[in-house]
Amino acid sequence: EAGVAQSPRYKIIEKRQSVAFWCNPISGHATLYWYQQILGQGPKLLIQFQNNGVVDDSQLPKDRFSAERLKGVDSTLKIQPAKLEDSAVYLCASSFLTGDYNEQFFGPGTRLTVL
Amino acid sequence: AQSVTQLDSQVPVFEEAPVELRCNYSSSVSVYLFWYVQYPNQGLQLLLKYLSGSTLVKGINGFEAEFNKSQTSFHLRKPSVHISDTAEYFCAVRDGSARQLTFGSGTQLTVLP
């Protein structure tokens, strides 16, 4: 079974530039998550989708971050314009939507460096 | 809001020695508890989880954890570590009613030869 795919794996940009990350979840997984992991910290949820609808985006900085999952499969996370403090690893995860608990499967992440 | 504290940011240990990685969470009526492992340049992989039932949970790679409700702890243990266990370990908590996981700041386990 293929895992969660993310691209690119690494990205270096200058502040005020724009950047986009792509995620393809495990086939059949209805729920998709984007996390931000700053060096030395645990992952922090940015946004959660169920199919193509947003379930939770309470911690997404909406003035500069946006995300979409138009067809309920793959997803794109965008930052525009980037700030130095956005340097982090951006992790995508997916899960089935059954029962009280759904195990999240994580992709390898995209490491963003903002100069 | 739920919070998770991992008391040790770095734990060095010699190969074949036992190890315990500590995790405490803020109190809640019901919680689901998890330990994830992250190898360099990889995503997180689930080691084990506590949902209900027996408080001693066994996971992959010989790890186990014990849920202690009175102390709001979920410490991870392994009786004998290997070089290949070198990685970062994250404790995470999900409230019974919450939709999201809250992660601790991680513990870097380094196994020395």
Short mmCIF file of C-alpha atoms in Angstrom, two decimals:
data_model
loop_
_atom_site.label_atom_id
_atom_site.label_comp_id
_atom_site.label_asym_id
_atom_site.label_seq_id
_atom_site.Cartn_x
_atom_site.Cartn_y
_atom_site.Cartn_z
CA GLU A 1 0.00 0.00 0.00
CA ALA A 2 1.44 3.36 -1.02
CA GLY A 3 1.93 5.86 1.78
CA VAL A 4 1.24 9.57 1.97
CA ALA A 5 3.17 11.41 -0.74
CA GLN A 6 4.45 14.96 -0.40
CA SER A 7 6.39 17.27 -2.69
CA PRO A 8 8.72 18.98 -2.83
CA ARG A 9 10.85 17.49 -0.05
CA TYR A 10 12.88 20.67 0.36
CA LYS A 11 12.27 24.30 -0.53
CA ILE A 12 14.34 27.43 0.05
CA ILE A 13 12.77 30.84 -0.59
CA GLU A 14 13.30 34.44 0.40
CA LYS A 15 10.91 36.26 2.70
CA ARG A 16 7.89 37.78 1.02
CA GLN A 17 7.96 35.13 -1.73
CA SER A 18 5.17 32.59 -2.23
CA VAL A 19 5.40 28.81 -1.92
CA ALA A 20 3.09 25.84 -2.36
CA PHE A 21 3.24 22.30 -1.03
CA TRP A 22 1.40 19.28 -2.40
CA CYS A 23 0.08 16.19 -0.62
CA ASN A 24 -1.49 13.00 -1.94
CA PRO A 25 -3.06 10.93 0.86
CA ILE A 26 -3.42 7.16 1.07
CA SER A 27 -6.10 5.96 -1.34
CA GLY A 28 -9.53 5.90 0.28
CA HIS A 29 -8.62 8.12 3.23
CA ALA A 30 -11.34 10.72 3.68
CA THR A 31 -9.54 12.87 6.25
CA LEU A 32 -6.42 14.90 5.47
CA TYR A 33 -4.34 16.99 7.88
CA TRP A 34 -1.60 19.61 7.46
CA TYR A 35 0.81 20.11 10.37
CA GLN A 36 3.61 22.62 10.93
CA GLN A 37 6.65 21.32 12.83
CA ILE A 38 9.08 24.03 13.90
CA LEU A 39 12.58 22.86 14.87
CA GLY A 40 12.59 21.60 18.46
CA GLN A 41 8.80 21.44 18.73
CA GLY A 42 6.10 18.89 18.14
CA PRO A 43 3.79 19.08 15.13
CA LYS A 44 0.98 21.62 15.33
CA LEU A 45 -2.22 21.11 13.37
CA LEU A 46 -2.86 23.83 10.78
CA ILE A 47 -5.93 22.49 9.02
CA GLN A 48 -8.04 19.34 8.81
CA PHE A 49 -10.20 18.32 5.83
CA GLN A 50 -12.91 15.70 5.64
CA ASN A 51 -13.35 14.93 1.94
CA ASN A 52 -13.28 18.42 0.39
CA GLY A 53 -14.67 20.28 3.41
CA VAL A 54 -12.73 22.03 6.19
CA VAL A 55 -13.28 20.49 9.65
CA ASP A 56 -10.83 22.61 11.67
CA ASP A 57 -8.67 25.55 10.58
CA SER A 58 -8.56 27.37 13.91
CA GLN A 59 -4.73 27.46 14.00
CA LEU A 60 -4.19 28.39 10.36
CA PRO A 61 -2.80 31.96 9.94
CA LYS A 62 -5.38 32.88 7.36
CA ASP A 63 -3.78 36.20 6.43
CA ARG A 64 -0.96 34.34 4.69
CA PHE A 65 -1.75 30.61 4.64
CA SER A 66 -4.39 28.91 2.49
CA ALA A 67 -5.20 25.30 1.74
CA GLU A 68 -7.54 23.48 -0.57
CA ARG A 69 -8.67 19.95 -1.33
CA LEU A 70 -10.96 20.57 -4.26
CA LYS A 71 -11.78 17.01 -5.34
CA GLY A 72 -11.48 15.43 -1.91
CA VAL A 73 -8.24 13.65 -2.77
CA ASP A 74 -4.95 15.56 -3.00
CA SER A 75 -4.35 18.87 -1.30
CA THR A 76 -2.25 22.02 -1.66
CA LEU A 77 -1.00 24.28 1.14
CA LYS A 78 0.14 27.76 0.15
CA ILE A 79 2.01 30.52 1.97
CA GLN A 80 1.85 34.02 0.54
CA PRO A 81 3.89 36.01 1.48
CA ALA A 82 6.34 33.93 3.52
CA LYS A 83 7.97 35.20 6.72
CA LEU A 84 11.16 34.06 8.41
CA GLU A 85 9.16 32.37 11.17
CA ASP A 86 7.48 30.09 8.61
CA SER A 87 10.70 28.06 8.37
CA ALA A 88 9.58 24.59 9.43
CA VAL A 89 8.74 21.10 8.23
CA TYR A 90 5.22 20.86 6.84
CA LEU A 91 3.73 17.42 7.41
CA CYS A 92 0.70 15.96 5.70
CA ALA A 93 -1.24 13.08 7.25
CA SER A 94 -4.36 11.13 6.32
CA SER A 95 -6.80 8.74 8.00
CA PHE A 96 -10.01 6.80 7.40
CA LEU A 97 -13.15 8.26 8.89
CA THR A 98 -14.52 5.39 10.97
CA GLY A 99 -15.16 5.01 14.70
CA ASP A 100 -13.98 7.16 17.55
CA TYR A 101 -10.35 6.98 16.62
CA ASN A 102 -8.68 7.10 13.27
CA GLU A 103 -4.95 6.38 13.03
CA GLN A 104 -3.13 9.13 11.18
CA PHE A 105 -0.49 8.12 8.64
CA PHE A 106 2.17 10.75 7.99
CA GLY A 107 4.08 11.69 4.87
CA PRO A 108 7.83 12.47 4.90
CA GLY A 109 7.25 16.23 5.07
CA THR A 110 8.46 19.30 3.18
CA ARG A 111 11.29 21.22 4.81
CA LEU A 112 10.86 24.96 4.15
CA THR A 113 13.67 27.44 4.75
CA VAL A 114 12.81 31.14 4.49
CA LEU A 115 15.84 33.42 4.13
CA ALA B 1 -7.08 23.04 25.98
CA GLN B 2 -5.05 19.90 26.27
CA SER B 3 -1.27 20.16 26.82
CA VAL B 4 1.49 17.55 26.70
CA THR B 5 4.83 17.75 28.50
CA GLN B 6 7.82 15.62 27.59
CA LEU B 7 10.19 16.20 30.46
CA ASP B 8 13.43 15.26 28.72
CA SER B 9 14.46 16.86 25.43
CA GLN B 10 17.47 14.56 25.02
CA VAL B 11 18.14 11.07 26.39
CA PRO B 12 21.49 9.40 25.68
CA VAL B 13 21.71 5.72 26.58
CA PHE B 14 24.14 2.89 25.88
CA GLU B 15 23.15 0.01 23.63
CA GLU B 16 21.33 -2.86 25.41
CA ALA B 17 20.49 -0.64 28.39
CA PRO B 18 16.86 0.04 29.40
CA VAL B 19 15.24 3.38 28.66
CA GLU B 20 12.20 5.34 29.82
CA LEU B 21 10.88 8.43 28.01
CA ARG B 22 8.50 10.47 30.13
CA CYS B 23 5.23 12.06 29.10
CA ASN B 24 2.64 13.92 31.16
CA TYR B 25 -0.59 15.47 29.96
CA SER B 26 -3.10 17.90 31.42
CA SER B 27 -6.07 16.29 33.05
CA SER B 28 -9.20 15.40 31.16
CA VAL B 29 -12.17 13.11 31.62
CA SER B 30 -11.18 10.76 28.86
CA VAL B 31 -8.17 10.75 26.59
CA TYR B 32 -6.56 8.73 23.88
CA LEU B 33 -2.76 8.56 24.17
CA PHE B 34 -0.10 7.88 21.56
CA TRP B 35 3.62 7.58 21.04
CA TYR B 36 5.11 8.32 17.62
CA VAL B 37 8.68 7.88 16.39
CA GLN B 38 10.36 10.09 13.79
CA TYR B 39 13.54 8.95 12.08
CA PRO B 40 15.71 11.60 10.34
CA ASN B 41 14.07 13.08 7.25
CA GLN B 42 10.99 10.90 7.64
CA GLY B 43 7.41 11.39 8.77
CA LEU B 44 5.99 10.19 12.07
CA GLN B 45 5.26 6.50 12.60
CA LEU B 46 2.86 5.24 15.25
CA LEU B 47 4.62 3.15 17.94
CA LEU B 48 1.65 2.40 20.18
CA LYS B 49 -1.64 3.78 21.42
CA TYR B 50 -3.92 3.64 24.45
CA LEU B 51 -7.63 3.91 23.74
CA SER B 52 -9.16 1.94 26.63
CA GLY B 53 -8.77 -1.29 28.60
CA SER B 54 -5.44 -2.55 29.93
CA THR B 55 -3.19 0.26 31.11
CA LEU B 56 -0.06 -1.51 29.82
CA VAL B 57 0.18 -1.14 26.08
CA LYS B 58 2.64 -2.97 23.87
CA GLY B 59 3.78 -1.55 20.56
CA ILE B 60 6.16 -2.20 17.73
CA ASN B 61 9.93 -2.68 18.03
CA GLY B 62 9.69 -3.94 21.63
CA PHE B 63 8.36 -0.69 23.11
CA GLU B 64 5.63 -0.53 25.74
CA ALA B 65 3.91 2.25 27.68
CA GLU B 66 1.83 2.44 30.82
CA PHE B 67 -1.18 4.71 31.23
CA ASN B 68 -1.41 6.15 34.76
CA LYS B 69 -4.61 8.13 35.16
CA SER B 70 -3.90 9.39 38.70
CA GLN B 71 -0.54 10.81 37.64
CA THR B 72 -1.74 11.79 34.15
CA SER B 73 1.30 10.08 32.65
CA PHE B 74 2.03 7.80 29.73
CA HIS B 75 5.72 6.89 29.93
CA LEU B 76 7.39 4.89 27.16
CA ARG B 77 9.80 2.08 28.02
CA LYS B 78 12.05 -0.45 26.35
CA PRO B 79 14.06 -3.02 28.34
CA SER B 80 17.02 -3.14 25.92
CA VAL B 81 17.67 -0.54 23.22
CA HIS B 82 19.47 -0.91 19.91
CA ILE B 83 21.43 1.56 17.82
CA SER B 84 18.52 1.56 15.36
CA ASP B 85 16.23 3.03 18.05
CA THR B 86 18.04 6.37 17.72
CA ALA B 87 15.28 8.78 16.71
CA GLU B 88 12.95 11.47 18.04
CA TYR B 89 9.93 10.30 20.02
CA PHE B 90 6.71 12.27 20.37
CA CYS B 91 3.91 11.78 22.86
CA ALA B 92 0.45 12.90 21.70
CA VAL B 93 -2.96 13.20 23.31
CA ARG B 94 -6.45 13.38 21.89
CA ASP B 95 -9.37 14.38 24.12
CA GLY B 96 -12.40 12.14 23.84
CA SER B 97 -14.38 15.00 22.33
CA ALA B 98 -11.63 16.79 20.42
CA ARG B 99 -10.90 16.32 16.77
CA GLN B 100 -7.18 16.99 16.88
CA LEU B 101 -3.99 15.52 18.31
CA THR B 102 -1.84 17.64 20.64
CA PHE B 103 1.84 16.72 20.52
CA GLY B 104 4.60 17.16 23.05
CA SER B 105 7.86 18.84 22.07
CA GLY B 106 9.67 15.53 21.56
CA THR B 107 12.53 13.56 23.11
CA GLN B 108 15.65 12.80 21.11
CA LEU B 109 16.81 9.29 22.02
CA THR B 110 20.43 8.63 21.12
CA VAL B 111 21.71 5.08 21.56
CA LEU B 112 25.47 4.93 22.01
CA PRO B 113 27.64 1.89 21.13
#
